[in-house]
Tab-separated table of C-alpha atoms in Angstrom:
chain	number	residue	atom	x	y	z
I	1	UNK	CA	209.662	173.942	106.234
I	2	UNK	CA	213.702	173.395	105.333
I	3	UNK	CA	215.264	176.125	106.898
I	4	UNK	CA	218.236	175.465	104.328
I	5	UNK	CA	217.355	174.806	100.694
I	6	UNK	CA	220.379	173.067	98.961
I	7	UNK	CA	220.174	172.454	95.395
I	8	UNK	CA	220.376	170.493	93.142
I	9	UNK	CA	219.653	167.314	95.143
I	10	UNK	CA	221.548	165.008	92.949
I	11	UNK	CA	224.394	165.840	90.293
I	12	UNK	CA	225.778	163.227	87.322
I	13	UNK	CA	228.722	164.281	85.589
I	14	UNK	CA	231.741	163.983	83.629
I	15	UNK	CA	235.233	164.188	85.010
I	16	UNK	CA	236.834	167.428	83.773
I	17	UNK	CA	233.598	169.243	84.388
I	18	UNK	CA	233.008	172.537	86.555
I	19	UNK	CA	230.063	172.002	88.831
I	20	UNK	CA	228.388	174.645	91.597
I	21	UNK	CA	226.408	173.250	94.729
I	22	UNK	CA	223.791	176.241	96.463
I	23	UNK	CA	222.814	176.937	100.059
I	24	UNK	CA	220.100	179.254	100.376
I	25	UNK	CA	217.927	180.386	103.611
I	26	UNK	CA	215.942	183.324	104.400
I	27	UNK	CA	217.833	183.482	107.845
I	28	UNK	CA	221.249	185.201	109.025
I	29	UNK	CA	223.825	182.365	109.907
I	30	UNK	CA	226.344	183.287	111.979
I	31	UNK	CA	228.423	180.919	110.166
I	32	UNK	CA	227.883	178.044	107.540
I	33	UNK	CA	229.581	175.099	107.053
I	34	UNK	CA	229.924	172.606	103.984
I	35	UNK	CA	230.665	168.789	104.430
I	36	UNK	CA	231.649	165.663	102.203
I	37	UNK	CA	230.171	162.239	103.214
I	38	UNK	CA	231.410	159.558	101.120
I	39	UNK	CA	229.268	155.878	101.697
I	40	UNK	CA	229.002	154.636	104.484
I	41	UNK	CA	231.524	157.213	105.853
I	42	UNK	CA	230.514	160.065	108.508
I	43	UNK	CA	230.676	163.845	106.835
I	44	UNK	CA	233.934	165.398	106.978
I	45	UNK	CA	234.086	169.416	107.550
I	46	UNK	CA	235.169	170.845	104.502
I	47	UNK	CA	235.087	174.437	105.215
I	48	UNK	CA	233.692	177.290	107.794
I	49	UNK	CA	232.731	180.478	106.183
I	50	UNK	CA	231.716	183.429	109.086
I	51	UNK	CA	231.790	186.467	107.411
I	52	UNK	CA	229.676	187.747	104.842
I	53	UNK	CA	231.038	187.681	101.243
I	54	UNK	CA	233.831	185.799	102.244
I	55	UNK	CA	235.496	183.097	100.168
I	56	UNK	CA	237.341	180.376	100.564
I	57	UNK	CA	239.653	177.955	97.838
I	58	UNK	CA	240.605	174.764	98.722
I	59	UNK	CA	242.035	173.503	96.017
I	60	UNK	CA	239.882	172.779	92.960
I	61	UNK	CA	236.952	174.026	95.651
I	62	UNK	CA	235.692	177.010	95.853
I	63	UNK	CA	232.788	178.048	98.907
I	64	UNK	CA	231.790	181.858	98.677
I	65	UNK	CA	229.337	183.015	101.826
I	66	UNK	CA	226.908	185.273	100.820
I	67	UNK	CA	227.437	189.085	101.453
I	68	UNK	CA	223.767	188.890	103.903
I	69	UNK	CA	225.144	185.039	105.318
I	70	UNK	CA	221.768	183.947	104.099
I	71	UNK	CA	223.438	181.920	101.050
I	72	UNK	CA	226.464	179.485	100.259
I	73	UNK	CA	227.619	177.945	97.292
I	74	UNK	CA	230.782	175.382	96.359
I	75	UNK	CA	232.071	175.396	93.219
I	76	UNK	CA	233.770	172.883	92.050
I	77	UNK	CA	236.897	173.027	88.984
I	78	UNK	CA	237.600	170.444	86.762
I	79	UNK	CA	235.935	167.486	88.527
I	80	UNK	CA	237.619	164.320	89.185
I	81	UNK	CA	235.998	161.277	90.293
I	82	UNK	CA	237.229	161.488	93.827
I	83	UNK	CA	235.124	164.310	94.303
I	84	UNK	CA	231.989	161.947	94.089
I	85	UNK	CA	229.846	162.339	97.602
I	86	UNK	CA	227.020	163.443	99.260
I	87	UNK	CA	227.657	167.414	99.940
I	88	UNK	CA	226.139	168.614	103.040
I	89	UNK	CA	225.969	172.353	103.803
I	90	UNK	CA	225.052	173.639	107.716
I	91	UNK	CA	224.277	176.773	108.913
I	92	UNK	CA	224.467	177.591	112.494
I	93	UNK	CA	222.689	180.719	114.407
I	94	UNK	CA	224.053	181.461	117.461
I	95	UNK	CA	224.146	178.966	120.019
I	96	UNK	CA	221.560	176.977	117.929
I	97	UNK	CA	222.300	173.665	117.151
I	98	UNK	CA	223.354	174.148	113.378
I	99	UNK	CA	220.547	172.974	110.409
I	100	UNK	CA	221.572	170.724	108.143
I	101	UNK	CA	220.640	171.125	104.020
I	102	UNK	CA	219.256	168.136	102.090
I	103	UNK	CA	222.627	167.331	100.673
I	104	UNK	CA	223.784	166.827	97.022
I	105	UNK	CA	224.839	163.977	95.827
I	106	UNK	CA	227.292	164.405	93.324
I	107	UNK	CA	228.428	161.354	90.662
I	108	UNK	CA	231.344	161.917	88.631
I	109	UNK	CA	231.856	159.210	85.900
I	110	UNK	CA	235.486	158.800	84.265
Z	1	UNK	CA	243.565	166.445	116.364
Z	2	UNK	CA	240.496	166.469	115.282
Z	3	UNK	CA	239.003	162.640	115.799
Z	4	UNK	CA	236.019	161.624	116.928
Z	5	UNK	CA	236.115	157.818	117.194
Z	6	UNK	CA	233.117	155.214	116.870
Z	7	UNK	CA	232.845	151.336	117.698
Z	8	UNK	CA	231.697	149.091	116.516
Z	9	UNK	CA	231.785	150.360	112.596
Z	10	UNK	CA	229.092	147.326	112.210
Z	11	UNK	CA	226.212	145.989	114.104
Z	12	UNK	CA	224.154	143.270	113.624
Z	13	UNK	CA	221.034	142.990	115.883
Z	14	UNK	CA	218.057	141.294	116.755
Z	15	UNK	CA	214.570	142.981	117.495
Z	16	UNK	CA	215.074	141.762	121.011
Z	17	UNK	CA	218.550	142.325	121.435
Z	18	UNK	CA	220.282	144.931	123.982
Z	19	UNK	CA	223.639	146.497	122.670
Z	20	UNK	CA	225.491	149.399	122.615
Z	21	UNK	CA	227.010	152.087	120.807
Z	22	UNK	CA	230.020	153.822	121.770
Z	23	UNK	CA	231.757	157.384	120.698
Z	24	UNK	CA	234.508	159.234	121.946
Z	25	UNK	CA	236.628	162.516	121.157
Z	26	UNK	CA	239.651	164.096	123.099
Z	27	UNK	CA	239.124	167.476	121.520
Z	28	UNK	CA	238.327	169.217	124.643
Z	29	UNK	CA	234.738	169.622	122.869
Z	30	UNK	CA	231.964	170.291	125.383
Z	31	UNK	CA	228.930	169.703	123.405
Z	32	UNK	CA	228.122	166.100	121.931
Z	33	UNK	CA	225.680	164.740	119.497
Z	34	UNK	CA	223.935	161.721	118.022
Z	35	UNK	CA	222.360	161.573	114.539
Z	36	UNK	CA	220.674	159.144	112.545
Z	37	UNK	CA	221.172	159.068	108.505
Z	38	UNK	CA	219.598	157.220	106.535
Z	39	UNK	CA	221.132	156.999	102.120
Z	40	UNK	CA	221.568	160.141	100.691
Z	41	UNK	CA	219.527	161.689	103.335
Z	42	UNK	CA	221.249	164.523	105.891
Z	43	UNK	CA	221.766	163.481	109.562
Z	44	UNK	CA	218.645	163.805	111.626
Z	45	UNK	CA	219.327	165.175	115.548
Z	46	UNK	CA	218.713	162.617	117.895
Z	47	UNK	CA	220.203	163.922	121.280
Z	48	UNK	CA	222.445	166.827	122.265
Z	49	UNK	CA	224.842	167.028	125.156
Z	50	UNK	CA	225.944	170.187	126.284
Z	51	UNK	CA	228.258	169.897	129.207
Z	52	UNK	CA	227.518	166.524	129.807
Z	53	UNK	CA	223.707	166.999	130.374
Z	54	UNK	CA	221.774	166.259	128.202
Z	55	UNK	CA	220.105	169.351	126.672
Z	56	UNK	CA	218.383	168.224	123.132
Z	57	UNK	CA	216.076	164.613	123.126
Z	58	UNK	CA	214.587	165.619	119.428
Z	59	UNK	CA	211.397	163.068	120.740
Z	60	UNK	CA	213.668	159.940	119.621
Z	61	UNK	CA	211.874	157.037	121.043
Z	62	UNK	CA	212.843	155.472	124.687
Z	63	UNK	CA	214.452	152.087	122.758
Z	64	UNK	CA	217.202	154.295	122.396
Z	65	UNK	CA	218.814	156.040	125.763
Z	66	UNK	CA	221.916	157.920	125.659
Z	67	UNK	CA	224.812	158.241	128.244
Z	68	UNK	CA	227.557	160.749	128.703
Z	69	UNK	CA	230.028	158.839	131.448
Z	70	UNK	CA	232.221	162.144	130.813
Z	71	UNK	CA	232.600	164.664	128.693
Z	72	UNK	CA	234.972	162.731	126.306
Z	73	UNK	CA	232.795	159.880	126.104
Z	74	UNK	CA	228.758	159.364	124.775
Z	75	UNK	CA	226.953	156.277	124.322
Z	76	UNK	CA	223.483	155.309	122.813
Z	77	UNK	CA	222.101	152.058	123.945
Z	78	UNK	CA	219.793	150.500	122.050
Z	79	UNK	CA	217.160	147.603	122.894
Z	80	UNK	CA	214.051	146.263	121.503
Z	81	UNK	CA	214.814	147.811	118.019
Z	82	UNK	CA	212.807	147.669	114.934
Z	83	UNK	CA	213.649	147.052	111.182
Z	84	UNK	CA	213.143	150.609	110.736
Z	85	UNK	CA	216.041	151.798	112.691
Z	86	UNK	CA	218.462	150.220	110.505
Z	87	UNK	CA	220.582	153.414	108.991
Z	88	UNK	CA	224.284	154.789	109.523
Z	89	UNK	CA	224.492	156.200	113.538
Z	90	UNK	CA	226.957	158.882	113.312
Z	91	UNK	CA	228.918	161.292	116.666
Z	92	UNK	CA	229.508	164.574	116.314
Z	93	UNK	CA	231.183	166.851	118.722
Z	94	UNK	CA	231.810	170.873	118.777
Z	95	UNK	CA	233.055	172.739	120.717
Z	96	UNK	CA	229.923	174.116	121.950
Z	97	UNK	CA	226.356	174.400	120.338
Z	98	UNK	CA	226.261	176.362	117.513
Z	99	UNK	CA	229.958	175.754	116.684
Z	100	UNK	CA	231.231	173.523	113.918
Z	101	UNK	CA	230.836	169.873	114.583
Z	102	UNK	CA	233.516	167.149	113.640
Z	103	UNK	CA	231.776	163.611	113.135
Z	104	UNK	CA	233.028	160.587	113.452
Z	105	UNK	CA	232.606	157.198	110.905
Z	106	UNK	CA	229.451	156.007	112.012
Z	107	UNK	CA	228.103	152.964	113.171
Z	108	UNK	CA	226.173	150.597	110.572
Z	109	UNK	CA	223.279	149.247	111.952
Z	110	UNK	CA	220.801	147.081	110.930
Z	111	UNK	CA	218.232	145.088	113.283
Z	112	UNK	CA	217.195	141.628	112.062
């Protein structure tokens, strides 16, 4: 059983597009965590979200934590083709070594 | 600083083969990991250090055997591979368990 169900599991779209990644768990995290992993690259931390309905902009990215922190999602503005990757999300419970979601991979074509 | 450094980047090997893979970080992190991805998959937990013992062996098979000299430093050494265990080998380091973990770029391996 996935203790973190990430969907959808693969994204294909134009650049200019809007776009929104999911994270959902029937478990508290104590915090979550969302990652980009380009090819053949190691995933780089994005974001840490903690508290619940908390949200977070990084530029055209947007990560919301749900109000139980059971539940993530990334939006994504306007996409440009730099933002093509494989999105991991992570959610960590305490000490717990945190569980990783089955990623998204997102294409975004010119 | 928030680097967590990997050699080699690429590996060649052969099934008999003995080599090593190294990682280190300067973070100040006491908890240290090793995953295995394979394409578009996540990382899957290998082995966990948590102040330099190791705390997590997620039933990874003996060919590999990790090493933590110190606690900036991990290795996985790898002999009598198979095919199979070609895939990216990626660090990680946190703080502690449970914390976020930084990764580093991976070592591509594939065994010949």
């Amino acid at each position: 059983t996935q203790l973190l169900e990430q969907s959808p599991q693969f994204l294909s779209i134009q650049e200019g597009e809007n776009l929104t990644v999911y994270c959902n768990s029937s478990s508290v995290f104590s915090s979550l965590q969302w990652y980009r992993q380009e090819p053949g690259e190691g995933p780089v931390l994005l974001v840490t979200v903690v508290t619940g309905g908390e949200v977070k902009k990084l530029k055209r990215l947007t990560f919301q934590f749900g109000d139980a922190r059971k539940d993530s999602s990334l939006h994504i503005t306007a996409a440009q083709t730099g933002d093509t990757g494989l999105y991991l999300c992570a959610g960590a419970r305490g000490s717990y070594i945190p569980t990783f979601g089955r990623g998204t991979s997102l294409i975004v074509h010119p | 600083d928030t680097e967590v450094t990997q050699t080699p980047k690429h590996l060649v090997m052969g099934m008999t083969n003995k080599k090593s893979l190294k990682c280190e970080q300067h973070m100040g992190h006491r908890a240290m990991y090793w995953y295995k991805q394979k394409a578009k998959k996540p990382p899957e937990l290998m082995f966990v250090y948590s102040y330099e013992k190791l705390s997590i062996n997620e039933s990874v098979p003996s060919r590999f055997s990790p090493e933590c000299p110190n606690s900036s430093l991990l290795n996985l050494h790898l002999h009598a591979l198979q095919p199979e265990d070609s895939a990216l080998y990626l660090c990680a380091s946190s703080q502690g368990t449970g914390y976020e973990q930084y990764f580093g770029p991976g070592t591509r391996l594939t065994v010949t």
